[in-house]
Coordinates of C-alpha atoms in Angstrom, one line a residue:
M11 CA 97.1 -40.3 -37.8
S12 CA 97.8 -36.8 -36.6
R13 CA 94.9 -34.6 -35.4
I14 CA 93.8 -32.0 -38.0
E15 CA 93.8 -28.4 -36.7
Y16 CA 91.1 -26.1 -38.0
K17 CA 90.7 -22.4 -38.5
N18 CA 87.9 -19.9 -39.2
S19 CA 87.2 -19.6 -42.9
G20 CA 85.0 -16.5 -42.9
I21 CA 82.6 -18.4 -45.2
F22 CA 79.1 -18.9 -43.7
W23 CA 78.4 -22.2 -45.4
Q24 CA 81.7 -23.7 -44.3
P25 CA 82.8 -21.8 -41.2
F26 CA 85.9 -24.0 -40.4
I27 CA 88.6 -25.5 -42.7
P28 CA 91.8 -27.3 -42.1
K29 CA 94.7 -25.0 -41.0
S30 CA 96.7 -26.0 -44.1
W31 CA 93.9 -24.8 -46.5
H32 CA 93.4 -21.2 -47.6
V33 CA 90.4 -19.2 -48.9
T34 CA 90.4 -17.4 -52.2
R35 CA 87.9 -16.3 -54.8
L36 CA 87.1 -18.1 -58.0
K37 CA 88.4 -15.3 -60.1
Y38 CA 91.9 -15.9 -58.8
I39 CA 92.0 -19.6 -59.7
L40 CA 89.8 -19.8 -62.8
K41 CA 90.4 -18.3 -66.2
K42 CA 87.3 -17.8 -68.4
L43 CA 88.0 -18.9 -71.9
S44 CA 86.7 -17.7 -75.2
R45 CA 87.4 -20.5 -77.6
E46 CA 86.6 -20.6 -81.3
K47 CA 84.5 -23.6 -82.3
G48 CA 85.6 -25.9 -85.0
A49 CA 83.7 -26.6 -88.2
D50 CA 83.0 -30.2 -87.1
D51 CA 82.5 -29.6 -83.4
E52 CA 79.6 -31.5 -81.8
L53 CA 77.1 -29.8 -79.5
L54 CA 77.8 -30.6 -75.8
V55 CA 75.4 -30.2 -72.9
C56 CA 76.4 -29.3 -69.4
S57 CA 73.8 -31.4 -67.7
N58 CA 72.2 -31.2 -64.2
S59 CA 73.6 -34.6 -63.4
G60 CA 77.0 -33.0 -63.1
D61 CA 78.6 -34.3 -66.3
I62 CA 79.1 -33.3 -70.0
K63 CA 77.1 -35.2 -72.6
K64 CA 77.1 -35.2 -76.3
R65 CA 73.7 -34.0 -77.4
G66 CA 73.6 -36.1 -80.6
D67 CA 70.0 -37.1 -81.4
S68 CA 68.9 -36.9 -77.8
R69 CA 66.5 -34.2 -76.4
L70 CA 69.0 -32.8 -73.9
G71 CA 69.1 -29.1 -73.6
L72 CA 67.8 -26.4 -75.9
V73 CA 69.2 -25.9 -79.4
A74 CA 69.7 -22.5 -81.1
N75 CA 68.6 -21.9 -84.7
S76 CA 72.2 -21.1 -85.7
N77 CA 75.6 -22.5 -84.7
D78 CA 77.0 -19.0 -84.8
I79 CA 76.3 -18.3 -81.1
Y80 CA 78.1 -21.4 -79.8
Q81 CA 81.6 -21.4 -78.2
G82 CA 84.4 -24.0 -78.5
V83 CA 85.1 -26.6 -75.8
R84 CA 88.2 -28.8 -75.5
S85 CA 88.7 -31.9 -73.4
G86 CA 89.8 -30.9 -69.9
D87 CA 87.9 -27.6 -69.8
L88 CA 85.8 -26.9 -66.8
L89 CA 82.2 -26.0 -67.7
I90 CA 79.9 -24.1 -65.4
H91 CA 76.3 -23.5 -66.5
G92 CA 75.3 -19.9 -65.6
M93 CA 71.6 -20.7 -65.3
D94 CA 71.7 -24.2 -63.9
T95 CA 74.6 -23.7 -61.4
W96 CA 72.1 -24.2 -58.6
H97 CA 71.2 -27.6 -60.1
G98 CA 74.8 -28.9 -60.2
A99 CA 75.4 -28.4 -63.9
I100 CA 79.2 -28.2 -63.4
A101 CA 81.7 -30.6 -64.8
V102 CA 85.1 -31.1 -66.6
S103 CA 84.5 -32.1 -70.2
K104 CA 85.9 -35.3 -71.6
F105 CA 85.1 -34.2 -75.1
D106 CA 86.0 -31.6 -77.7
G107 CA 83.0 -29.8 -79.0
M108 CA 80.9 -26.6 -78.6
C109 CA 78.4 -25.3 -76.1
T110 CA 75.9 -22.5 -75.4
P111 CA 77.4 -19.1 -74.3
V112 CA 75.3 -19.4 -71.1
V113 CA 78.0 -21.9 -70.0
H114 CA 81.3 -20.5 -68.6
V115 CA 84.2 -22.4 -70.2
C116 CA 87.2 -22.2 -67.8
D117 CA 90.8 -23.3 -67.3
S118 CA 92.4 -23.4 -63.9
S119 CA 95.7 -23.4 -62.1
Q120 CA 94.1 -25.8 -59.6
N121 CA 92.7 -29.3 -60.0
K122 CA 89.6 -28.7 -62.1
E123 CA 88.0 -31.9 -60.9
Y124 CA 88.3 -30.7 -57.3
V125 CA 86.9 -27.3 -58.1
A126 CA 84.0 -28.9 -60.0
A127 CA 83.3 -31.3 -57.0
Y128 CA 83.3 -28.4 -54.5
L129 CA 80.9 -26.3 -56.6
R130 CA 78.6 -29.3 -57.2
N131 CA 78.5 -29.8 -53.4
M132 CA 77.6 -26.1 -53.0
A133 CA 74.7 -26.8 -55.4
S134 CA 73.5 -29.9 -53.4
Q135 CA 73.6 -27.8 -50.2
Q136 CA 71.5 -25.1 -52.0
I137 CA 74.1 -22.5 -51.4
F138 CA 73.8 -20.9 -54.8
K139 CA 70.1 -20.3 -54.2
L140 CA 71.0 -18.5 -51.0
I141 CA 73.6 -16.2 -52.5
S142 CA 71.8 -15.4 -55.8
N143 CA 68.2 -15.1 -57.0
G144 CA 67.3 -16.5 -60.4
V145 CA 64.9 -15.3 -63.1
R146 CA 62.9 -18.5 -62.3
Q147 CA 61.4 -19.0 -58.9
N148 CA 63.7 -20.9 -56.4
T149 CA 66.8 -20.8 -58.7
S150 CA 69.9 -18.8 -59.1
D151 CA 71.4 -16.8 -61.9
F152 CA 75.2 -16.7 -62.5
R153 CA 75.3 -15.8 -66.2
S154 CA 77.5 -12.8 -65.1
W155 CA 81.1 -14.0 -64.9
D156 CA 81.9 -11.0 -62.6
K157 CA 79.2 -12.1 -60.2
F158 CA 80.2 -15.8 -60.2
S159 CA 83.9 -15.2 -60.0
R160 CA 83.5 -13.3 -56.7
I161 CA 82.4 -16.5 -54.9
P162 CA 84.9 -17.6 -52.2
I163 CA 86.3 -21.2 -52.3
P164 CA 88.4 -23.0 -49.7
L165 CA 91.5 -24.6 -51.3
P166 CA 93.7 -27.5 -50.0
P167 CA 97.2 -27.6 -51.3
L168 CA 97.3 -28.9 -54.9
V169 CA 98.7 -32.3 -53.9
E170 CA 95.9 -32.8 -51.4
Q171 CA 93.3 -31.7 -54.0
E172 CA 94.6 -34.5 -56.3
K173 CA 94.3 -37.1 -53.4
I174 CA 90.8 -36.0 -52.7
V175 CA 89.8 -36.3 -56.3
S176 CA 91.4 -39.8 -56.5
Y177 CA 89.6 -40.9 -53.3
L178 CA 86.2 -39.6 -54.5
K179 CA 86.5 -41.3 -57.9
S180 CA 87.2 -44.7 -56.2
K181 CA 84.6 -44.3 -53.5
T182 CA 81.8 -43.0 -55.8
S183 CA 82.5 -45.7 -58.4
K184 CA 81.8 -48.4 -55.7
I185 CA 78.7 -46.6 -54.6
D186 CA 77.5 -46.3 -58.2
E187 CA 77.9 -50.0 -58.6
A188 CA 75.9 -50.7 -55.4
I189 CA 73.2 -48.3 -56.6
L190 CA 72.9 -50.0 -59.9
A191 CA 72.6 -53.4 -58.2
K192 CA 69.9 -52.1 -55.8
G193 CA 68.2 -50.3 -58.7
E194 CA 67.6 -53.7 -60.4
Q195 CA 66.2 -55.1 -57.2
I196 CA 63.9 -52.1 -56.7
K197 CA 62.7 -52.4 -60.3
L198 CA 61.8 -56.1 -59.9
L199 CA 60.0 -55.3 -56.6
Q200 CA 58.1 -52.4 -58.2
E201 CA 57.0 -54.6 -61.0
L202 CA 55.8 -57.2 -58.5
K203 CA 53.9 -54.5 -56.6
E204 CA 52.3 -53.2 -59.7
A205 CA 51.3 -56.7 -60.9
E206 CA 49.6 -57.4 -57.5
I207 CA 47.8 -54.1 -57.5
A208 CA 46.6 -54.6 -61.1
N209 CA 45.4 -58.1 -60.3
V210 CA 43.4 -57.2 -57.2
I211 CA 42.1 -53.9 -58.4
T212 CA 40.6 -55.4 -61.6
R213 CA 39.7 -58.9 -60.4
G214 CA 39.1 -58.8 -56.6
L215 CA 40.4 -61.1 -53.9
N216 CA 38.8 -64.4 -54.9
P217 CA 40.7 -66.1 -57.7
D218 CA 37.9 -68.6 -58.3
I219 CA 35.0 -66.2 -58.7
K220 CA 33.0 -66.3 -61.9
M221 CA 34.0 -63.6 -64.4
K222 CA 32.4 -61.6 -67.1
D223 CA 33.6 -59.3 -69.9
S224 CA 34.0 -55.7 -68.7
E225 CA 33.9 -54.3 -72.2
I226 CA 36.9 -52.2 -71.3
S227 CA 39.8 -53.0 -73.6
W228 CA 42.6 -52.6 -71.1
I229 CA 40.9 -54.5 -68.3
G230 CA 39.3 -57.5 -69.9
Q231 CA 37.3 -59.7 -67.5
I232 CA 36.0 -58.6 -64.1
P233 CA 34.0 -60.5 -61.3
E234 CA 30.5 -61.2 -62.5
H235 CA 28.9 -59.2 -59.6
W236 CA 31.0 -56.0 -60.3
K237 CA 29.5 -53.1 -62.2
V238 CA 31.2 -50.8 -64.7
K239 CA 30.5 -47.1 -64.2
R240 CA 32.0 -43.9 -65.5
I241 CA 34.2 -42.0 -63.2
A242 CA 32.0 -38.9 -63.6
S243 CA 29.1 -40.7 -61.9
L244 CA 31.1 -41.3 -58.7
F245 CA 33.4 -38.3 -58.5
T246 CA 33.0 -34.6 -58.7
G247 CA 35.5 -32.3 -60.4
K248 CA 36.5 -29.2 -58.3
V249 CA 37.8 -25.8 -59.1
D250 CA 38.4 -23.9 -55.9
V251 CA 41.1 -21.2 -56.2
N252 CA 43.2 -19.9 -53.3
S253 CA 42.4 -16.3 -54.2
E254 CA 42.2 -15.1 -50.6
F255 CA 45.6 -16.6 -49.8
V256 CA 44.1 -18.8 -47.0
Y257 CA 46.6 -21.6 -47.6
K258 CA 50.2 -20.3 -47.6
H259 CA 52.1 -23.6 -48.2
A260 CA 51.9 -25.8 -51.3
F261 CA 52.2 -29.4 -52.2
K262 CA 54.0 -31.1 -55.1
F263 CA 54.0 -34.6 -56.6
Y264 CA 56.6 -37.1 -55.5
Y265 CA 56.4 -40.8 -56.5
G266 CA 52.6 -41.1 -56.3
T267 CA 52.3 -39.0 -53.2
L268 CA 52.0 -35.3 -52.3
V269 CA 54.9 -33.8 -50.3
P270 CA 55.4 -30.2 -49.1
K271 CA 57.0 -27.9 -51.8
E272 CA 60.4 -26.4 -50.9
E273 CA 59.9 -22.8 -50.0
L274 CA 62.8 -20.4 -49.3
G275 CA 62.6 -16.9 -48.0
E276 CA 59.5 -15.1 -46.8
I277 CA 56.1 -16.7 -47.5
E278 CA 54.7 -13.4 -48.7
D279 CA 57.1 -13.7 -51.7
Y280 CA 55.0 -16.6 -52.9
K281 CA 51.6 -14.8 -52.6
S282 CA 51.3 -13.7 -56.2
V283 CA 51.8 -17.4 -57.3
Y284 CA 49.9 -19.2 -54.6
I285 CA 46.7 -17.1 -55.0
K286 CA 46.3 -18.8 -58.4
Y287 CA 46.8 -22.3 -57.0
S288 CA 43.9 -24.8 -56.5
I289 CA 42.6 -25.7 -53.0
I290 CA 42.6 -29.4 -52.2
K291 CA 40.9 -31.2 -49.4
Q292 CA 42.0 -34.3 -47.6
N293 CA 41.3 -37.5 -49.7
D294 CA 40.9 -35.5 -52.9
I295 CA 42.2 -37.3 -56.0
L296 CA 44.7 -35.3 -58.0
I297 CA 45.5 -36.1 -61.6
N298 CA 47.9 -34.6 -64.2
G299 CA 46.0 -35.3 -67.4
L300 CA 48.9 -34.2 -69.7
N301 CA 51.6 -36.4 -68.2
L302 CA 49.5 -39.4 -67.0
N303 CA 50.6 -41.8 -69.6
Y304 CA 54.4 -41.3 -69.6
D305 CA 55.5 -39.7 -66.3
F306 CA 56.4 -42.8 -64.3
V307 CA 59.1 -41.0 -62.2
S308 CA 56.8 -38.8 -60.2
Q309 CA 53.6 -41.0 -60.7
R310 CA 51.2 -38.1 -61.5
V311 CA 48.2 -39.5 -59.5
A312 CA 47.9 -38.9 -55.8
I313 CA 45.5 -38.7 -52.9
A314 CA 45.7 -35.5 -50.8
P315 CA 47.0 -36.4 -47.3
T316 CA 45.5 -33.2 -45.9
D317 CA 44.0 -29.8 -46.9
G318 CA 46.3 -27.5 -48.9
I319 CA 47.0 -26.1 -52.4
I320 CA 48.7 -27.2 -55.6
T321 CA 49.4 -25.8 -59.0
S322 CA 46.2 -25.4 -61.0
T323 CA 47.5 -27.6 -63.8
Y324 CA 46.1 -30.7 -62.0
I325 CA 42.6 -32.1 -62.0
V326 CA 41.1 -32.2 -58.6
S327 CA 38.2 -34.6 -57.9
S328 CA 36.4 -35.7 -54.8
S329 CA 34.0 -38.3 -53.4
S330 CA 32.1 -38.7 -50.1
Q331 CA 33.5 -42.2 -49.9
K332 CA 37.1 -42.5 -48.7
Y333 CA 37.6 -46.0 -50.1
E334 CA 36.2 -45.0 -53.5
C335 CA 39.0 -42.4 -53.7
F336 CA 41.7 -44.9 -52.9
I337 CA 40.3 -47.4 -55.4
L338 CA 40.1 -44.7 -58.1
Y339 CA 43.8 -43.8 -57.3
L340 CA 44.9 -47.4 -57.8
F341 CA 42.8 -47.9 -60.9
I342 CA 44.2 -44.8 -62.6
L343 CA 47.7 -45.7 -61.5
N344 CA 47.3 -49.2 -63.0
S345 CA 45.7 -47.9 -66.2
A346 CA 48.1 -45.0 -66.9
T347 CA 50.3 -47.1 -69.3
L348 CA 47.3 -48.1 -71.4
L349 CA 45.4 -44.8 -71.6

């Protein structure tokens, strides 16, 4: 295999490209379309997962009061969501239908699957956030076609684009199959973990101990020497606001834990938001009362790993006993599906 020679691209997020490639702007390779919708066109959603879905009876996307605002889409069109570009809402449609005018519907002289893949990669690298501010914090706004079309893109020769797309389809298909198989294994292990936690947190470590009725419908029996108390008798609710901007970095929920929130730009840009956040202390229990019984992706119960702040939508409670905090965390996590 011959060695590939590279040259300077002049693009800060991809400074070098193969010598046979060239750099152009999107406006020179994409044509923004303005299609009329058909009477029977189905509503399509340009999703953040990087594909086009038929909305049908699902809850994907927002729906307008009237179909008059929608534009037509035909199979093979490249769709780019002006508000969710940063999230990777870019794909080639496999369907005829209609979509919101916030989406740019395009044709191209280049391989549209390649262009879509390149733009989605820009999203995953958070390039869109760097080159455009959005109306929502930490997003981007490319509803203006003039603004979006000025973005530069490195282009291989068309034949090479087609080879790249073919390779990616084959490779990602195999990876998706592996992810699906691993996903089933992870699900089984998660169920085993939850069953073990549920058993120990409600029945203790001795399987032969004498039991009694807890008089709690979702628990049933508990060890005879255990007591039933209300959470309020053991834990204290807290409302301590970061009004003096003492804490300058925030946490967010992630799979039953707290992790640092992504923050781009100057920290002073966050001051007007963070002064309204709640202060949390190490070992505090945080609970999202609104999403507790259905949000199993992020597991909306967590223990604070250290001092910091978090959005004030969460309930913050504390106890002088570290182990009481951990037991409460496990108890709520186990009970969430039944509350």
